[in-house]
Coordinates of C-alpha atoms and ligand atoms in Angstrom, one line a residue:
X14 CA 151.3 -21.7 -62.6
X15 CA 149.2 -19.3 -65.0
X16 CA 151.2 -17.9 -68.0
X17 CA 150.4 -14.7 -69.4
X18 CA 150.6 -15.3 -73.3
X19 CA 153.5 -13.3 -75.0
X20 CA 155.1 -13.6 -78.9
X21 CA 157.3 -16.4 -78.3
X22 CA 156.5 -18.2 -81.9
X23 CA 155.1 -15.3 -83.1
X24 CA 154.2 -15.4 -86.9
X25 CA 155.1 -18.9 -87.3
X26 CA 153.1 -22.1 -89.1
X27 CA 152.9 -24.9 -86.3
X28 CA 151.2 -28.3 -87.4
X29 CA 149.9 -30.4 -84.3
X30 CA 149.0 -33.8 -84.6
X31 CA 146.2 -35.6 -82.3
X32 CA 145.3 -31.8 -81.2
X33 CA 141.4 -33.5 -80.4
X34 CA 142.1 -34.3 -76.8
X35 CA 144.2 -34.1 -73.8
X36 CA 147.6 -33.1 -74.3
X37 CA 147.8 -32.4 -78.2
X38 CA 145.2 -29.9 -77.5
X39 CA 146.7 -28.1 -74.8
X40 CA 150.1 -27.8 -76.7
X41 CA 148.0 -26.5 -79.8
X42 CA 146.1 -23.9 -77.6
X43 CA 149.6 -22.9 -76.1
X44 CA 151.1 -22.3 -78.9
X45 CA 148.5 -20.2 -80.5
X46 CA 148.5 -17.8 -77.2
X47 CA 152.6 -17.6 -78.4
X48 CA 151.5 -16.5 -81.4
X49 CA 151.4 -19.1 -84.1
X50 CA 149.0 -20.1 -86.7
X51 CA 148.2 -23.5 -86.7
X52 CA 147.5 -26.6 -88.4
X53 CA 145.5 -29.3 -86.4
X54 CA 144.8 -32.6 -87.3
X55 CA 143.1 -35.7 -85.9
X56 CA 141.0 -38.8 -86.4
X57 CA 137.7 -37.2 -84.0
X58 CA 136.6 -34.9 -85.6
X59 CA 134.2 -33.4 -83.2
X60 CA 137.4 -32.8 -80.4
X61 CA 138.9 -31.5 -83.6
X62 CA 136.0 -28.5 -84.0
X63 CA 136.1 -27.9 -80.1
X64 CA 140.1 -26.9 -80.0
X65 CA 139.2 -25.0 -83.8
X66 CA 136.8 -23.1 -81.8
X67 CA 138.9 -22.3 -79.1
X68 CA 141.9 -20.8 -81.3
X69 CA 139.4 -19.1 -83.4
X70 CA 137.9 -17.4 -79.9
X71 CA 141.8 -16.6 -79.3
X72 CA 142.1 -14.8 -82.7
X73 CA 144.2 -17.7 -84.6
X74 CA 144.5 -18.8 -88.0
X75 CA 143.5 -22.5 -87.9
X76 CA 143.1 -24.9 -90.3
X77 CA 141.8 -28.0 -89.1
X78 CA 142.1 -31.6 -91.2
X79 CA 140.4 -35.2 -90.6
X80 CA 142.5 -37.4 -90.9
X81 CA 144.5 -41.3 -89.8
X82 CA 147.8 -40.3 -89.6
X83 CA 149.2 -43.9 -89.2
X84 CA 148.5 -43.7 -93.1
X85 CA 151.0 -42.7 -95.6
X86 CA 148.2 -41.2 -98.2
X87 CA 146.3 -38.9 -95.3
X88 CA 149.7 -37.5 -94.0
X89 CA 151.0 -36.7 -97.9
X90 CA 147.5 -34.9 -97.8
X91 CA 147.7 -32.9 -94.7
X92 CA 151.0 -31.7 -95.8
X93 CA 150.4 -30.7 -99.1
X94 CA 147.2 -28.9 -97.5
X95 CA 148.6 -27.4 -95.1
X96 CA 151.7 -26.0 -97.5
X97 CA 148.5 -24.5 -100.2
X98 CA 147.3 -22.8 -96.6
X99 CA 150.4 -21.3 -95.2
X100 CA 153.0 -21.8 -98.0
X101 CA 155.2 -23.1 -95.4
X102 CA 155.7 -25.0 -92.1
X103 CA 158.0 -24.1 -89.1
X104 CA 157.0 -26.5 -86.2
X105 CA 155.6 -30.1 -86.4
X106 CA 154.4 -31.3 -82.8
X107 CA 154.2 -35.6 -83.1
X108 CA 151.7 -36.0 -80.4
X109 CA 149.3 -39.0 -81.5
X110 CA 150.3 -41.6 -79.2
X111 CA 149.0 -44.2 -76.5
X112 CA 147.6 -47.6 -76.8
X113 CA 148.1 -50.9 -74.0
X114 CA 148.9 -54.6 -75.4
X115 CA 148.4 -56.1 -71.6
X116 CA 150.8 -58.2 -69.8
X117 CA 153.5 -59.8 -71.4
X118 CA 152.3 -63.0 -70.8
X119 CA 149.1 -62.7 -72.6
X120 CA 149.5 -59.6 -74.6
X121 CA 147.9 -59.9 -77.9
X122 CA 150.0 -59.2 -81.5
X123 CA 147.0 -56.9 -82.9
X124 CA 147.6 -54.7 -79.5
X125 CA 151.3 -55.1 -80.3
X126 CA 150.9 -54.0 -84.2
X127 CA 148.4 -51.1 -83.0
X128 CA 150.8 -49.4 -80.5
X129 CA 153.8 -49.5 -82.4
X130 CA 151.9 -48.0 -85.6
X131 CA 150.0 -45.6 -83.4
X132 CA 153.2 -44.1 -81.8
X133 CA 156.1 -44.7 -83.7
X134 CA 154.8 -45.4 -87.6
X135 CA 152.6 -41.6 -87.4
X136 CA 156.0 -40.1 -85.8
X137 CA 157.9 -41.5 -88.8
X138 CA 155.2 -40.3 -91.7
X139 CA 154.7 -36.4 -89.9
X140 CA 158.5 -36.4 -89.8
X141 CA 159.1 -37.4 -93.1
X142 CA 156.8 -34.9 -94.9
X143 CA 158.1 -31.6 -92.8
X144 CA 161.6 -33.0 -92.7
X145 CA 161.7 -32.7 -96.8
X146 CA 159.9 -29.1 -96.3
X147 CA 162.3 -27.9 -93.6
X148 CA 165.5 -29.2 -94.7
X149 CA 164.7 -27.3 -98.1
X150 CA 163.9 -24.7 -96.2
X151 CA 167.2 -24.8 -93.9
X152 CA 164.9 -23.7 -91.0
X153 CA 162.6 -25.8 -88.6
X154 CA 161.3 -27.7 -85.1
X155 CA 160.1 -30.9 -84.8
X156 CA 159.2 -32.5 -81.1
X157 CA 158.1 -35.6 -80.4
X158 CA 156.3 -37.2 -77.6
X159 CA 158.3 -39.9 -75.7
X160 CA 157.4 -40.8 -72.3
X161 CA 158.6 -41.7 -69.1
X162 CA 157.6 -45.1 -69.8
X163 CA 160.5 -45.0 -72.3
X164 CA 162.4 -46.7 -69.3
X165 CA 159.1 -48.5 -68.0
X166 CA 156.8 -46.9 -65.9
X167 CA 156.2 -48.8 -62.7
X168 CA 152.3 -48.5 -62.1
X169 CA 151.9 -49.7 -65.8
X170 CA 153.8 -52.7 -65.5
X171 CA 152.2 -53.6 -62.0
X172 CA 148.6 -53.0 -62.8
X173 CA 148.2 -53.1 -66.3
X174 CA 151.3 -54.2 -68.4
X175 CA 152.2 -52.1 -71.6
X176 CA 155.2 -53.1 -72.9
X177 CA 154.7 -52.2 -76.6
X178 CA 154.4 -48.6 -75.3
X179 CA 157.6 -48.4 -73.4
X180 CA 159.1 -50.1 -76.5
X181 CA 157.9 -47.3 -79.0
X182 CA 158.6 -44.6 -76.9
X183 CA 162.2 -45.8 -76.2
X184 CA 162.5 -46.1 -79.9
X185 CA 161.1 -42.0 -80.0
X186 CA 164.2 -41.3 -78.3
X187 CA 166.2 -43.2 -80.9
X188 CA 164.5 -41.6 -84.0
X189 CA 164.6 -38.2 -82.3
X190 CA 168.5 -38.6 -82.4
X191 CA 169.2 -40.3 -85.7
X192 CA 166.8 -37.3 -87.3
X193 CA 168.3 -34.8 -85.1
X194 CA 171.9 -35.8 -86.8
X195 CA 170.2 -35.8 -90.1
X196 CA 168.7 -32.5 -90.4
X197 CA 171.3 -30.7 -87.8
X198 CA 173.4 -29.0 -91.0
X199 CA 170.1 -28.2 -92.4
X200 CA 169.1 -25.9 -89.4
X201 CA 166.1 -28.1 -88.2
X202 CA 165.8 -28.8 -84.4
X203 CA 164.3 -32.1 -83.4
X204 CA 163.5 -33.2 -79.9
X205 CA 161.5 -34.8 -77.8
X206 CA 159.6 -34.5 -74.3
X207 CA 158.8 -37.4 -72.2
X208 CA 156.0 -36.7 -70.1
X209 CA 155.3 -38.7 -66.8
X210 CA 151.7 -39.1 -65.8
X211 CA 149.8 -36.4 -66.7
X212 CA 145.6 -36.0 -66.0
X213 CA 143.6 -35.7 -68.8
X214 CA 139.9 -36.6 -69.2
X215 CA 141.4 -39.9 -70.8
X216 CA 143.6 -40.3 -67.8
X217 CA 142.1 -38.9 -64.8
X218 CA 139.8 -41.9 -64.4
X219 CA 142.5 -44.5 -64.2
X220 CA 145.0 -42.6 -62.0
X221 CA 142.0 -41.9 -59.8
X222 CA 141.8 -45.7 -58.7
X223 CA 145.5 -46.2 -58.6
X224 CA 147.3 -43.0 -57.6
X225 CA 147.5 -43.7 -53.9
X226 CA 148.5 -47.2 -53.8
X227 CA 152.2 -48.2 -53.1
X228 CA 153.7 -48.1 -56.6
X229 CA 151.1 -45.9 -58.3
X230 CA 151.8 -42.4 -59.9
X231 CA 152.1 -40.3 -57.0
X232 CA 154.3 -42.1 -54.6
X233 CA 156.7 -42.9 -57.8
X234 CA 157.0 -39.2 -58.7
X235 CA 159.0 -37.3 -56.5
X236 CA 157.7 -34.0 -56.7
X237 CA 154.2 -35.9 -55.2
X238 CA 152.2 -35.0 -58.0
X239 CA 150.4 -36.0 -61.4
X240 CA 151.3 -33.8 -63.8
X241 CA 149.0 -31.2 -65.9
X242 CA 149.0 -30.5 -69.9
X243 CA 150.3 -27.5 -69.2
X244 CA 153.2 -28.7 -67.9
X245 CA 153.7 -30.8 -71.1
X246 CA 152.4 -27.7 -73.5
X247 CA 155.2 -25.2 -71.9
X248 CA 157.8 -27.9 -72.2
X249 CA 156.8 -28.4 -76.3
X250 CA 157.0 -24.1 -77.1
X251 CA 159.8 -23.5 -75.6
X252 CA 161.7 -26.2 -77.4
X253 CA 159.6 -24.6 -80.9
X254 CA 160.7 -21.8 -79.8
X255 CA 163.7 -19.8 -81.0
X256 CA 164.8 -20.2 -77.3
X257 CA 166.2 -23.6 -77.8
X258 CA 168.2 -22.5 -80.7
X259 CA 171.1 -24.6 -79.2
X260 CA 169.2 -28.0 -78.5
X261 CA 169.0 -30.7 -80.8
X262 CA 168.3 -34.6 -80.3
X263 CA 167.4 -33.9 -76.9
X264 CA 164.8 -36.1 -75.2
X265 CA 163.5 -33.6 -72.2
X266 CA 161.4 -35.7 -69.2
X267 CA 159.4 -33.3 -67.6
X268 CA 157.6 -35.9 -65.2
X269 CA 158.3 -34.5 -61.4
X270 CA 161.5 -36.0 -61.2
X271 CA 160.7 -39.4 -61.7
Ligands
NAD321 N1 148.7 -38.5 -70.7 C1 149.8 -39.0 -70.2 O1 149.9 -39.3 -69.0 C2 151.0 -39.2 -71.1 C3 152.2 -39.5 -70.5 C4 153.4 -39.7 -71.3 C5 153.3 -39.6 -72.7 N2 152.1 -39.2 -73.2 C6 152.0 -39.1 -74.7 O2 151.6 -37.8 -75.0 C7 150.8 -37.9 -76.2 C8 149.4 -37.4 -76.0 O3 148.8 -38.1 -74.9 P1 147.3 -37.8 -74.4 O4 147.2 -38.5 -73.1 O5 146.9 -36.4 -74.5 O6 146.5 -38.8 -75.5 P2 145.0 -38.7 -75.9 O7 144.6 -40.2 -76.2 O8 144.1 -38.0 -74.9 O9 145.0 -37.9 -77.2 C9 145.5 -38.4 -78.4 C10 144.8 -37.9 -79.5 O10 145.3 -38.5 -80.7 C11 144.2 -38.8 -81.5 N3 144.5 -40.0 -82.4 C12 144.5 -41.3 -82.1 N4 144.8 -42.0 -83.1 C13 145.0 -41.2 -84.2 C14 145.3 -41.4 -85.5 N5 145.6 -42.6 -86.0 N6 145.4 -40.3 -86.3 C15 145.1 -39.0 -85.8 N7 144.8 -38.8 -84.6 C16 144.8 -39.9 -83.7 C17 143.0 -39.1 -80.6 O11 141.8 -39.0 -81.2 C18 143.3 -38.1 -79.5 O12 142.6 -36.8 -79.8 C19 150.8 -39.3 -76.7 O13 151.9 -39.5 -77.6 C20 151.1 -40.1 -75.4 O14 151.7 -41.3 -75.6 C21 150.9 -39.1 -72.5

């Protein structure tokens, strides 16, 4: 489906984390057409200038920051940067995420470590520096990215094994509703969307050599299909969006069904 872009976060500051690549981007790009001037950050910085370029081509306000946000010091940066920017921040999108620690049976404790600290450990830093802003503020949106593998994805656990992953996006859900309940009497929204598979140029080669077989991602999803970052980037506005005034500590799956 093509969406004609409207005023749906019009005027407000959105901060996107791993906005380099795949569905970060998309979500950034989205919510620029909505509207909103951005902050984008992420460890490649060449992906980085590519989705700069592209909200600049749209006629967004971008400022774009290199930087590890697993680390405490680079995400008190970012912050404080983009606050000098904007003087303020409405919407923080926790997209950095991903990661595979194998099997169970021979995963390894570095793989472990990495996942958990790639998916959970940046959500808890990013949330930390806007919730202080917002709840100040009494005004704000956080999302998060869970994932359908928050209840273990069945083409992972056949073919590859990922354990770690399901674990830290289960424990998205968890932190999405314990900060929910914190910041709810300070006006802040916080959810999360769990995507199912969705194809991006990370993605597409893997689901390519598994998609058809008997427990891979298309048979599993009952709408019969892989799902695209647009999907994903609609889902994320409209739960930034003043449209989900109502909804807090909500983990949404948009994954076909599955
Ligand atoms: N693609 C899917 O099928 C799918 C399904 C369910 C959930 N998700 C979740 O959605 C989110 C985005 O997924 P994606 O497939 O677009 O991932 P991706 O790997 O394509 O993009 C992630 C981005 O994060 C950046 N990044 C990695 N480590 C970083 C760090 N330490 N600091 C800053 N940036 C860092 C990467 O450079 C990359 O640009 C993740 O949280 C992922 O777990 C994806």
């Amino acid at each position: 489906m093509t969406q004609s872009p409207g005023n749906r976060v019009a005027g407000k500051i959105a901060l996107v984390t791993g906005a380099a690549a795949g569905i970060g981007r998309a979500i950034a790009l989205r919510l620029g057409e909505e509207g909103a001037s951005l902050v984008i950050v992420d460890i490649d910085a060449e992906g980085l200038a590519e989705t700069k370029r592209r909200l600049e081509v749209a006629g967004r306000p971008v400022l774009s920051v290199t930087a590890d946000v697993t680390e405490e010091a680079p995400v008190k940066a970012l912050f404080a940067s983009a606050l000098a920017e904007y003087g303020r921040l409405d919407i923080l999108v926790n997209d950095v995420g991903g990661g595979t620690s194998g099997h169970i049976w021979e995963a390894k404790l570095e793989d472990w470590d990495h996942v958990i600290r790639l998916n959970l450990r940046s959500a808890f830093l990013c949330t930390r520096e806007a919730a202080a802003h917002m709840r100040e503020r009494r005004s704000g949106r956080i999302v998060n990215l869970s994932s359908g593998a928050r209840e273990g994805t069945p083409w992972t656990a056949y073919y590859i094994g990922n354990s770690a992953y399901s674990a830290a996006k289960a424990a998205i859900h968890g932190f999405t509703r314990g900060v929910a309940l914190e910041l709810a009497e300070y006006g802040v929204n916080v959810n999360a969307v769990a995507p199912g598979p969705i194809e991006t140029e990370r993605t597409a080669p893997g689901f390519r050599k598994i998609e058809h077989l008997e427990h891979g991602p298309i048979r599993a999803t009952p709408l019969r299909r892989i799902g695209t970052v647009a999907d994903i980037a609609s889902a994320v506005l409209y739960l930034a969006s003043d449209e989900a005034d109502y909804i807090t500590g909500t983990t949404l799956a948009v994954a076909g069904g599955r």
